[in-house]
Coordinates of C-alpha atoms and ligand atoms in Angstrom, one line a residue:
X1 CA 0.0 -0.1 -0.2
X2 CA 2.6 2.5 1.2
X3 CA 4.3 1.6 -1.8
X4 CA 2.3 2.0 -4.1
X5 CA 1.0 5.7 -2.7
X6 CA 4.9 6.4 -2.9
X7 CA 4.3 5.8 -6.7
X8 CA 1.3 7.5 -7.5
X9 CA 2.7 10.9 -6.0
X10 CA 6.1 10.2 -8.4
X11 CA 4.0 9.4 -11.3
X12 CA 1.3 12.0 -10.5
X13 CA 2.8 14.8 -12.7
X14 CA 2.0 17.3 -9.7
X15 CA -0.8 15.9 -8.3
X16 CA -3.0 15.3 -11.3
X17 CA -3.0 11.5 -12.5
X18 CA -5.4 10.4 -13.6
X19 CA -8.3 13.1 -12.2
X20 CA -8.7 15.0 -14.9
X21 CA -9.9 12.2 -16.9
X22 CA -11.7 10.8 -14.1
X23 CA -13.7 13.9 -13.0
X24 CA -15.1 14.1 -16.5
X25 CA -16.3 10.9 -16.8
X26 CA -20.2 10.6 -15.5
X27 CA -19.5 8.4 -12.7
X28 CA -20.1 8.9 -9.2
X29 CA -17.2 8.2 -7.5
X30 CA -12.9 8.1 -8.5
X31 CA -10.9 4.7 -8.6
X32 CA -8.6 4.5 -5.5
X33 CA -5.5 5.8 -6.7
X34 CA -7.3 9.3 -7.8
X35 CA -8.8 9.0 -4.4
X36 CA -5.3 9.3 -3.1
X37 CA -4.8 11.9 -5.1
X38 CA -7.7 14.0 -4.2
X39 CA -6.6 13.9 -0.8
X40 CA -3.8 16.5 -1.5
X41 CA -6.4 19.0 -3.1
X42 CA -8.9 18.6 0.4
X43 CA -11.2 16.2 -0.9
X44 CA -12.7 12.9 0.7
X45 CA -14.5 10.3 -1.2
X46 CA -16.6 8.9 1.4
X47 CA -19.6 6.8 1.5
X48 CA -22.7 6.7 3.8
X49 CA -21.8 3.9 6.3
X50 CA -25.5 3.9 7.6
X51 CA -26.7 2.2 3.8
X52 CA -26.0 -1.5 3.9
X53 CA -24.5 -3.3 1.1
X54 CA -21.5 -2.9 -1.3
X55 CA -23.9 -2.3 -4.2
X56 CA -25.8 0.0 -2.4
X57 CA -23.2 2.5 -1.5
X58 CA -24.1 6.0 -2.0
X59 CA -20.9 8.2 -2.9
X60 CA -20.4 11.1 -2.0
X61 CA -17.0 13.9 -0.9
X62 CA -16.0 16.0 2.0
X63 CA -14.4 19.3 1.0
X64 CA -11.7 20.7 3.6
X65 CA -10.7 24.8 3.7
X66 CA -7.5 25.5 4.3
X67 CA -7.8 28.5 6.8
X68 CA -4.4 29.2 8.4
X69 CA -5.2 30.3 12.3
X70 CA -8.8 29.5 11.2
X71 CA -9.3 32.9 10.6
X72 CA -12.0 34.2 7.7
X73 CA -14.0 36.9 6.9
X74 CA -17.7 37.3 7.2
X75 CA -18.5 36.8 3.3
X76 CA -15.7 33.7 3.4
X77 CA -17.7 32.1 6.3
X78 CA -21.0 32.8 4.8
X79 CA -19.7 31.6 1.5
X80 CA -19.4 28.4 3.0
X81 CA -22.8 28.2 4.5
X82 CA -24.4 29.3 1.3
X83 CA -22.2 26.2 -0.4
X84 CA -23.1 23.6 2.0
X85 CA -26.6 24.3 0.6
X86 CA -26.4 24.7 -2.9
X87 CA -24.3 21.4 -2.9
X88 CA -23.5 20.0 0.4
X89 CA -25.7 17.9 3.3
X90 CA -26.7 21.7 4.6
X91 CA -24.5 21.8 7.5
X92 CA -20.6 22.5 8.3
X93 CA -18.1 20.5 10.4
X94 CA -15.6 22.9 12.3
X95 CA -12.1 20.7 12.5
X96 CA -9.8 20.3 15.0
X97 CA -7.2 22.3 13.0
X98 CA -9.2 25.0 12.8
X99 CA -10.6 24.1 9.2
X100 CA -14.2 23.8 8.0
X101 CA -15.2 21.0 6.2
X102 CA -18.4 20.6 3.9
X103 CA -20.0 16.9 3.8
X104 CA -22.2 15.0 1.5
X105 CA -20.9 17.1 -2.4
X106 CA -21.8 15.1 -5.1
X107 CA -18.9 14.7 -7.6
X108 CA -20.5 16.6 -10.3
X109 CA -20.2 19.4 -8.3
X110 CA -17.0 19.6 -7.2
X111 CA -15.9 21.8 -9.3
X112 CA -18.4 24.5 -8.4
X113 CA -17.8 24.3 -5.0
X114 CA -14.4 24.9 -5.0
X115 CA -14.5 27.6 -7.3
X116 CA -17.1 29.1 -5.0
X117 CA -14.7 28.8 -2.6
X118 CA -11.7 30.0 -4.2
X119 CA -14.2 33.3 -5.3
X120 CA -13.8 34.5 -1.6
X121 CA -10.0 33.4 -2.0
X122 CA -10.3 30.1 0.1
X123 CA -8.4 27.4 -0.9
X124 CA -8.7 23.5 -0.3
X125 CA -5.1 22.8 -1.4
X126 CA -3.4 21.0 1.0
X127 CA -6.3 20.5 3.6
X128 CA -5.3 17.1 3.6
X129 CA -2.5 14.8 1.9
X130 CA 1.0 13.5 2.7
X131 CA 1.6 17.6 2.9
X132 CA 1.7 20.3 5.8
X133 CA -1.8 20.5 6.5
X134 CA -3.5 23.9 7.9
X135 CA -1.0 25.4 10.4
X136 CA -3.2 26.2 13.7
X137 CA -2.8 29.2 16.1
X138 CA -4.4 30.6 18.9
X139 CA -7.8 32.2 17.5
X140 CA -7.9 34.8 20.4
X141 CA -8.5 37.9 18.1
X142 CA -7.6 40.3 21.2
X143 CA -5.8 42.2 18.4
X144 CA -2.4 42.9 20.5
X145 CA 0.9 43.1 18.2
X146 CA 2.2 39.7 20.0
X147 CA -0.8 37.6 18.1
X148 CA -0.6 39.9 15.3
X149 CA 2.9 38.9 14.8
X150 CA 2.7 35.2 15.7
X151 CA -0.3 34.6 13.6
X152 CA 1.7 36.5 10.8
X153 CA 4.4 34.1 11.2
X154 CA 1.9 30.9 10.7
X155 CA 0.3 32.6 7.7
X156 CA 4.0 32.7 6.3
X157 CA 4.8 28.7 7.4
X158 CA 1.4 28.5 5.7
X159 CA 2.2 29.9 2.1
X160 CA 5.9 28.6 2.1
X161 CA 4.8 24.9 2.9
X162 CA 2.1 25.2 0.1
X163 CA 2.5 23.0 -2.8
X164 CA 3.6 25.1 -5.9
X165 CA 2.0 22.4 -8.5
X166 CA -0.7 24.6 -11.0
X167 CA -2.9 21.3 -10.8
X168 CA -5.2 22.7 -8.5
X169 CA -5.7 25.6 -10.3
X170 CA -5.9 23.7 -13.7
X171 CA -8.4 21.1 -12.8
X172 CA -10.7 22.9 -10.5
X173 CA -10.4 26.8 -11.3
X174 CA -9.2 26.6 -15.1
X175 CA -7.1 29.8 -14.8
X176 CA -5.1 31.5 -17.6
X177 CA -1.9 29.8 -16.1
X178 CA -3.7 26.5 -15.5
X179 CA -4.3 26.2 -19.4
X180 CA -1.2 27.2 -19.7
X181 CA 0.6 24.3 -17.8
X182 CA -2.6 21.9 -19.2
X183 CA -1.2 22.8 -22.8
X184 CA 2.6 22.8 -22.0
X185 CA 1.6 19.2 -20.7
X186 CA -0.5 18.3 -23.9
X187 CA 2.1 19.5 -26.0
X188 CA 5.2 17.7 -24.6
X189 CA 2.7 14.4 -24.6
X190 CA 2.4 14.6 -27.9
X191 CA 5.9 14.9 -28.4
X192 CA 6.8 12.1 -26.4
X193 CA 4.4 10.3 -28.3
X194 CA 5.4 11.3 -31.8
X195 CA 9.2 10.5 -30.6
X196 CA 7.5 7.3 -29.4
X197 CA 10.0 7.6 -25.7
X198 CA 8.8 6.4 -22.4
X199 CA 8.7 10.2 -21.4
X200 CA 5.9 10.1 -18.9
X201 CA 7.1 12.8 -16.7
X202 CA 5.9 16.0 -18.3
X203 CA 5.7 18.3 -14.9
X204 CA 6.1 21.5 -15.8
X205 CA 6.2 23.0 -12.5
X206 CA 8.3 22.4 -9.5
X207 CA 8.0 22.0 -5.8
X208 CA 10.9 23.5 -4.7
X209 CA 10.2 21.6 -0.6
X210 CA 8.4 18.6 -1.8
X211 CA 9.7 17.3 -4.7
X212 CA 7.9 14.5 -6.7
X213 CA 7.0 12.5 -4.2
X214 CA 6.1 15.1 -1.5
X215 CA 6.3 14.2 2.8
X216 CA 6.4 10.7 3.4
X217 CA 3.2 11.3 5.6
X218 CA 0.4 14.3 6.8
X219 CA 2.8 16.8 8.5
X220 CA 1.1 19.2 11.3
X221 CA 2.4 22.6 12.5
X222 CA 0.6 24.3 15.3
X223 CA 2.0 27.9 17.0
X224 CA 0.9 28.9 20.4
X225 CA 1.1 32.3 22.4
X226 CA 3.2 32.0 25.7
X227 CA 1.0 30.0 28.1
X228 CA -2.0 29.0 26.2
X229 CA -1.9 25.8 24.5
X230 CA -5.3 25.8 22.8
X231 CA -4.1 24.7 19.3
X232 CA -2.2 21.5 21.7
X233 CA 1.1 22.3 20.1
X234 CA 2.5 19.0 21.7
X235 CA 0.4 16.5 19.2
X236 CA 1.9 18.4 16.1
X237 CA 5.2 17.4 14.1
X238 CA 5.9 21.1 15.0
X239 CA 5.3 23.0 17.7
X240 CA 6.3 26.8 18.5
X241 CA 5.7 29.2 21.1
X242 CA 6.2 32.6 20.0
X243 CA 8.2 34.3 23.1
X244 CA 7.9 38.6 23.8
X245 CA 10.2 40.3 24.5
X246 CA 10.4 42.7 27.7
X247 CA 8.5 45.3 26.0
X248 CA 5.3 43.2 25.9
X249 CA 4.7 44.3 21.9
X250 CA 7.7 42.5 19.9
X251 CA 8.3 38.7 19.1
X252 CA 11.7 37.9 19.4
X253 CA 11.8 34.4 18.6
X254 CA 10.2 30.9 19.1
X255 CA 10.8 27.8 21.2
X256 CA 9.9 25.0 18.6
X257 CA 9.3 21.3 19.8
X258 CA 9.5 18.5 17.1
X259 CA 7.7 15.0 16.9
X260 CA 4.8 14.9 18.5
X261 CA 1.8 12.7 16.8
X262 CA -1.4 11.0 18.2
X263 CA -2.7 8.6 16.1
X264 CA -1.9 4.9 16.7
X265 CA -3.3 1.3 15.3
X266 CA -4.9 -0.9 17.8
X267 CA -3.2 -3.9 18.6
X268 CA 0.2 -2.8 16.7
X269 CA 2.5 -2.1 20.1
X270 CA 4.6 -0.4 17.3
X271 CA 2.5 2.4 16.8
X272 CA 2.3 5.1 19.8
X273 CA 0.8 8.3 20.6
X274 CA 4.1 10.5 21.2
X275 CA 4.5 14.2 22.4
X276 CA 6.8 16.8 20.8
X277 CA 10.1 16.9 22.5
X278 CA 11.9 20.5 22.4
X279 CA 14.7 21.3 19.6
X280 CA 15.7 24.5 20.0
X281 CA 14.9 28.5 19.9
X282 CA 15.1 30.1 16.6
X283 CA 15.0 34.3 16.5
X284 CA 11.8 35.6 14.7
X285 CA 14.4 36.0 11.4
X286 CA 15.2 32.5 11.8
X287 CA 12.8 30.4 12.1
X288 CA 10.8 30.0 8.6
X289 CA 14.3 28.3 7.7
X290 CA 14.0 26.4 10.9
X291 CA 10.8 24.8 9.7
X292 CA 12.1 24.2 6.3
X293 CA 14.7 22.4 7.2
X294 CA 12.8 20.1 9.9
X295 CA 10.3 19.4 7.3
X296 CA 13.3 19.0 4.9
X297 CA 14.9 16.6 7.0
X298 CA 11.4 14.4 7.6
X299 CA 11.1 14.7 3.7
X300 CA 14.5 12.6 3.1
X301 CA 14.9 10.2 5.9
X302 CA 10.8 9.9 6.8
X303 CA 9.8 6.2 6.5
X304 CA 8.4 5.8 3.2
X305 CA 7.7 1.6 3.3
X306 CA 5.8 1.7 6.0
X307 CA 2.7 4.5 6.1
X308 CA 1.7 3.4 9.7
X309 CA 5.3 4.2 10.8
X310 CA 5.6 7.4 8.3
X311 CA 5.1 9.9 10.9
X312 CA 7.8 12.4 11.9
X313 CA 7.1 11.2 15.8
X314 CA 9.0 7.8 15.0
X315 CA 11.9 9.3 13.3
X316 CA 12.3 11.8 16.4
X317 CA 11.6 8.6 18.5
X318 CA 14.0 5.8 16.8
X319 CA 17.0 8.1 16.2
X320 CA 16.6 10.3 19.3
X321 CA 16.1 14.1 19.8
X322 CA 20.1 14.8 19.7
X323 CA 20.4 12.8 16.7
X324 CA 17.2 14.7 15.3
X325 CA 18.7 17.8 16.5
X326 CA 21.8 17.5 15.1
X327 CA 20.7 16.7 11.6
X328 CA 18.7 19.8 11.5
X329 CA 21.4 22.0 12.5
X330 CA 23.2 20.0 9.5
X331 CA 20.7 21.1 7.2
X332 CA 20.8 24.6 8.6
X333 CA 24.2 24.7 8.5
X334 CA 24.4 26.4 12.1
X335 CA 23.2 26.0 15.8
X336 CA 20.0 26.7 17.3
X337 CA 19.9 27.9 21.1
X338 CA 18.4 25.3 23.4
X339 CA 15.1 26.3 23.9
X340 CA 14.2 29.5 26.3
X341 CA 12.9 29.4 29.5
X342 CA 8.8 30.1 29.0
X343 CA 5.6 30.4 31.4
X344 CA 3.7 27.1 32.3
X345 CA 1.6 26.1 29.5
X346 CA -2.2 27.0 30.6
X347 CA -5.6 26.5 28.5
X348 CA -8.4 29.0 27.5
X349 CA -11.2 28.1 25.2
X350 CA -11.9 31.5 24.1
X351 CA -15.4 31.4 24.7
X352 CA -17.9 33.6 25.7
X353 CA -17.1 37.7 25.5
X354 CA -14.3 39.4 25.9
X355 CA -12.8 43.0 25.2
X356 CA -10.3 43.6 22.3
X357 CA -7.4 45.7 22.7
X358 CA -9.1 48.7 20.6
X359 CA -12.2 48.5 22.7
X360 CA -14.4 46.1 20.9
X361 CA -15.7 42.8 22.0
X362 CA -15.3 39.2 20.6
X363 CA -17.2 36.4 21.7
X364 CA -16.6 32.5 21.8
X365 CA -19.5 30.1 20.8
X366 CA -19.5 26.8 21.6
X367 CA -20.5 24.4 18.8
X368 CA -21.3 20.7 20.0
X369 CA -18.5 18.6 18.3
X370 CA -17.8 21.2 15.7
X371 CA -21.2 20.5 13.8
X372 CA -23.1 23.5 12.4
X373 CA -26.5 22.4 11.9
X374 CA -29.6 23.5 12.7
X375 CA -31.3 20.1 15.0
X376 CA -34.3 20.7 16.8
X377 CA -34.9 23.5 18.8
X378 CA -31.3 24.7 18.7
X379 CA -30.8 26.2 15.3
X380 CA -27.0 26.9 15.4
X381 CA -26.2 27.4 11.7
X382 CA -29.1 29.8 10.9
X383 CA -28.5 31.7 14.4
X384 CA -24.6 32.2 13.1
X385 CA -25.6 33.1 9.6
X386 CA -27.8 35.8 11.3
X387 CA -25.5 37.3 13.7
X388 CA -22.5 37.4 11.0
X389 CA -25.3 38.5 7.8
X390 CA -26.2 41.4 10.4
X391 CA -23.3 42.3 11.9
X392 CA -20.4 41.7 9.2
X393 CA -18.0 40.6 12.6
X394 CA -14.9 38.4 11.5
X395 CA -15.0 34.6 12.1
X396 CA -12.3 32.6 14.0
X397 CA -12.6 28.6 14.2
X398 CA -11.4 27.8 16.8
X399 CA -8.9 24.2 17.8
X400 CA -11.8 22.9 19.9
X401 CA -14.2 23.0 17.2
X402 CA -16.1 26.1 18.1
X403 CA -16.3 29.4 16.7
X404 CA -15.4 33.1 17.7
X405 CA -16.9 36.3 16.1
X406 CA -15.1 39.8 16.6
X407 CA -14.6 43.3 16.3
X408 CA -18.5 44.2 17.8
X409 CA -19.2 47.4 19.2
X410 CA -20.1 47.2 23.3
X411 CA -23.5 48.4 22.6
X412 CA -24.2 45.6 20.4
X413 CA -23.2 42.8 23.0
X414 CA -26.9 42.7 24.4
X415 CA -28.1 42.5 20.5
X416 CA -26.2 39.8 19.4
X417 CA -26.9 37.9 22.9
X418 CA -30.9 38.2 22.1
X419 CA -30.1 37.4 18.3
X420 CA -28.6 34.0 19.3
X421 CA -31.1 33.4 22.1
X422 CA -33.7 33.6 19.4
X423 CA -32.2 30.5 17.6
X424 CA -31.6 28.8 21.3
X425 CA -28.0 29.1 21.1
X426 CA -27.3 28.8 25.0
X427 CA -24.6 31.5 26.4
X428 CA -21.6 29.7 27.1
X429 CA -22.0 30.3 31.3
X430 CA -25.3 27.7 30.8
X431 CA -23.5 25.3 29.6
X432 CA -22.3 22.4 31.9
X433 CA -18.0 22.3 32.0
X434 CA -18.0 18.4 31.2
X435 CA -20.0 19.5 27.7
X436 CA -18.3 22.3 27.2
X437 CA -14.9 20.5 27.3
X438 CA -15.9 17.4 25.0
X439 CA -14.8 17.0 21.6
X440 CA -15.7 14.3 19.5
X441 CA -14.4 13.5 15.6
X442 CA -16.8 12.8 12.9
X443 CA -16.5 9.1 12.9
X444 CA -19.2 7.5 11.6
X445 CA -21.2 7.4 9.2
X446 CA -19.0 9.5 6.9
X447 CA -15.7 8.6 7.8
X448 CA -14.3 5.2 6.3
X449 CA -11.9 4.4 9.2
X450 CA -14.4 4.6 11.9
X451 CA -14.7 1.6 14.3
X452 CA -17.3 3.0 16.3
X453 CA -19.5 6.1 16.8
X454 CA -17.8 9.5 18.0
X455 CA -19.9 13.0 17.2
X456 CA -23.7 10.9 17.2
X457 CA -22.8 9.2 20.7
X458 CA -20.7 11.7 22.8
X459 CA -23.7 14.1 23.1
X460 CA -25.8 11.8 24.5
X461 CA -23.1 10.2 26.8
X462 CA -22.6 13.7 28.1
X463 CA -26.4 13.7 28.8
X464 CA -25.7 10.4 31.2
X465 CA -22.7 11.9 32.8
X466 CA -23.9 15.5 33.9
X467 CA -26.3 14.4 36.4
X468 CA -23.1 12.2 37.8
X469 CA -20.7 14.6 37.5
X470 CA -23.5 17.1 39.7
X471 CA -24.7 14.8 41.9
X472 CA -20.7 14.3 42.9
X473 CA -20.3 17.6 43.2
X474 CA -17.6 18.1 40.6
X475 CA -19.6 20.6 38.6
X476 CA -17.3 23.3 38.8
X477 CA -14.2 21.4 38.4
X478 CA -12.6 21.5 34.8
X479 CA -11.7 18.3 32.6
X480 CA -11.9 17.4 29.1
X481 CA -13.3 13.9 27.5
X482 CA -12.5 13.5 24.0
X483 CA -13.8 10.9 21.8
X484 CA -12.6 9.2 18.7
X485 CA -13.9 6.4 16.7
X486 CA -11.2 4.9 15.6
X487 CA -7.1 5.0 17.8
X488 CA -6.3 8.3 14.6
X489 CA -6.9 10.3 17.1
X490 CA -8.1 13.4 15.3
X491 CA -10.1 14.5 18.2
X492 CA -6.6 14.4 20.2
X493 CA -8.0 11.8 22.9
X494 CA -4.7 10.7 24.1
X495 CA -4.3 14.2 25.6
X496 CA -7.0 14.5 27.5
X497 CA -8.4 13.8 31.0
X498 CA -10.4 11.1 29.8
X499 CA -10.0 10.2 26.6
X500 CA -12.7 7.6 25.1
X501 CA -11.4 5.7 21.7
X502 CA -13.5 3.3 19.6
X503 CA -12.6 -0.3 19.5
X504 CA -15.1 -1.6 17.5
X505 CA -18.8 -0.8 17.2
X506 CA -20.4 0.4 20.6
X507 CA -17.3 -0.5 22.3
X508 CA -14.5 1.6 23.6
X509 CA -11.1 2.2 25.3
X510 CA -10.9 4.2 28.1
X511 CA -7.7 6.2 28.8
X512 CA -7.1 8.3 31.8
X513 CA -4.5 10.7 33.0
X514 CA -4.0 13.8 30.3
X515 CA -4.8 17.1 30.7
X516 CA -6.3 20.5 29.7
X517 CA -2.9 21.6 28.4
X518 CA -2.0 18.9 26.4
X519 CA 1.1 19.0 27.8
X520 CA 0.7 14.9 29.1
X521 CA -0.5 11.8 27.6
X522 CA -3.0 9.7 28.8
X523 CA -2.4 5.8 29.7
X524 CA -5.0 3.1 28.8
X525 CA -7.7 2.6 32.1
X526 CA -10.0 0.0 30.5
X527 CA -10.3 -2.4 27.2
X528 CA -13.6 -2.8 25.0
X529 CA -15.9 -1.3 27.2
X530 CA -19.4 -1.7 26.0
X531 CA -21.2 1.9 25.5
X532 CA -23.6 1.4 27.8
X533 CA -21.4 0.4 30.8
X534 CA -19.4 3.8 30.4
X535 CA -21.5 6.0 32.7
X536 CA -21.0 4.1 35.2
X537 CA -17.3 3.4 34.8
X538 CA -16.3 6.8 34.5
X539 CA -18.9 7.3 37.8
X540 CA -16.6 4.9 39.6
X541 CA -13.5 6.5 38.7
X542 CA -14.9 10.2 39.7
X543 CA -15.7 8.6 43.2
X544 CA -12.5 7.3 43.6
X545 CA -11.2 10.6 42.7
X546 CA -12.9 12.2 45.3
X547 CA -12.5 9.8 47.8
X548 CA -8.1 9.6 46.9
X549 CA -7.1 12.9 45.3
X550 CA -4.8 15.3 47.1
X551 CA -6.3 19.1 48.0
X552 CA -6.7 20.9 44.3
X553 CA -5.5 17.7 42.4
X554 CA -7.3 17.9 39.4
X555 CA -8.9 14.7 37.9
X556 CA -6.1 13.7 34.8
X557 CA -3.1 14.7 37.2
X558 CA -4.7 12.4 40.1
X559 CA -5.1 9.5 37.2
X560 CA -1.5 10.1 36.3
X561 CA -0.9 10.2 39.9
X562 CA -2.1 6.8 40.5
X563 CA -1.6 4.9 37.3
X564 CA -4.3 2.4 36.2
X565 CA -3.8 -0.3 38.1
X566 CA -3.9 1.6 41.5
X567 CA -7.5 3.3 40.3
X568 CA -8.9 -0.2 39.6
X569 CA -8.2 -1.4 43.2
X570 CA -9.4 1.5 44.4
X571 CA -12.4 1.3 42.0
X572 CA -12.9 -2.7 43.1
X573 CA -12.9 -1.7 46.8
X574 CA -15.3 0.9 46.8
X575 CA -17.5 -1.4 44.2
X576 CA -17.3 -4.4 47.2
X577 CA -18.0 -1.8 49.6
X578 CA -21.4 -0.4 47.7
X579 CA -22.5 -4.1 47.0
X580 CA -21.9 -5.0 51.3
X581 CA -23.7 -2.3 52.1
X582 CA -26.5 -2.9 49.4
X583 CA -27.0 -6.4 50.5
X584 CA -27.5 -5.3 54.0
X585 CA -29.9 -3.1 53.5
X586 CA -31.9 -5.4 50.9
X587 CA -34.9 -6.9 52.4
X588 CA -34.4 -10.7 53.8
X589 CA -36.8 -13.0 51.8
X590 CA -37.2 -16.1 53.0
Ligands
LIG601 FE1 -12.3 9.1 11.4 FE2 -10.8 8.0 13.2 FE3 -10.1 10.2 12.6 FE4 -12.0 10.1 14.1 S1 -10.3 9.4 14.7 S2 -12.3 11.0 12.3 S3 -13.3 7.5 13.1 S4 -10.1 8.9 11.0

């Protein structure tokens, strides 16, 4: 499989392959090779897995926008919303990497969808595939110069690592440049045929960073504001923290961390989640060069034999951070300083109202599992559309799949709240903390890799957990619950206080011991837990936490200190005590 993907990339002629030909064919789907190439264009071919039987499959496509730092203007958001009605399934999916996905687009509507996005300067190129994906940055639009400088670097990294192929424009947008490239390709092909040569490489453009085979695997980069890890930088191939000079207004450089990644495969011990390790400090002037050279090291030495082991975390782990660092320095031609001291990492989801530096205000709005849809009484899609159409705020997607609207005047706040209330969109203060800090990936029915439900199941699990958490008096505690439908980790479950990972339909692994700051991996507590038993299991764990925590100790910290075995002992003891007292109070029947 890996070999075939590498060959596919190498012979794709700059990500074209048979895509233009198959796009023109009146079939509802693409073959496997083109399906893989489509990912580089930000498109996943999917089928509705609720529909049983191979012959009954209904194919459609997920289209993912690349939005560095999640920042959009009002019109860019509204075009996504309009395209969801014109060509999608009437909803939007905000992603954990600050992108937006349109689901349910059929093949003949791919082109108008991408062209519609492009008219507002939104691209889907490199939102998926073996390239640097959407670059993340803290979404809080305070408008201070430090955040603006770091956002500018995020944008520069994104631009620098964008594939240079004109294939995207040529295939989807048919611009003048693309047509020129296509004509040159056609004439080269004709010449090759006329001279009866075996020449097939007609790539007219150059990929200076990626070369012909792009990256061994997807590559993720995130930047953080010092002290706020809302982008989970340690889960990325490269995580950067901007460091501020004494003037409080200037970013003098960045601490860089490398080799993070959360995906793993069930029952494959050679795969594992891994947090990024410290590489060094780069000045503001050096940072783009350093990021590029890290990418080149992974490009040249990453595993291209086995896609399961192709992420850069395995290179860093196998070489060790010292050897990896030395190779980066060799590519750079100079050495970096060790990472600088910085504030401890905190976490802020930026929900609710906050004042910006210019006196205006932004409002973070919770979107359950990132699904912007009208469902029952809560019409979040219509409500967001109404506010954005009326006030034209800037829009930022957060790494927790929520949305921030910014630039409101103070006197507009009440009217905005009233408008949101009309659509039954609850203010953040009215939500339970356990729901606010929960997150699930899309999983079934759209994701082809899902083994179990996630987005469709987590809300009802939270419904069951809310009274348990309240009854235990933990409703003012902040702890995260993240669920995925498979071990790939798209909702970053392995850094959550409680991570719930799908094993098979209706069964989950429960992991304990991460934290809100994303600085610690959790560990497996119990395998193959039936969904129906999850609420009681979480109740048992939280009861043991209450009984054995130290003052101010948080759930994940407690679980990490005790470890799975000790927690299981506490749970067993407390369960046997409960059974004994239940037996004593049971009426004696003859
Ligand atoms: Fe699909 Fe697995 Fe990612 Fe969920 S974690 S979206 S099931 S690949």
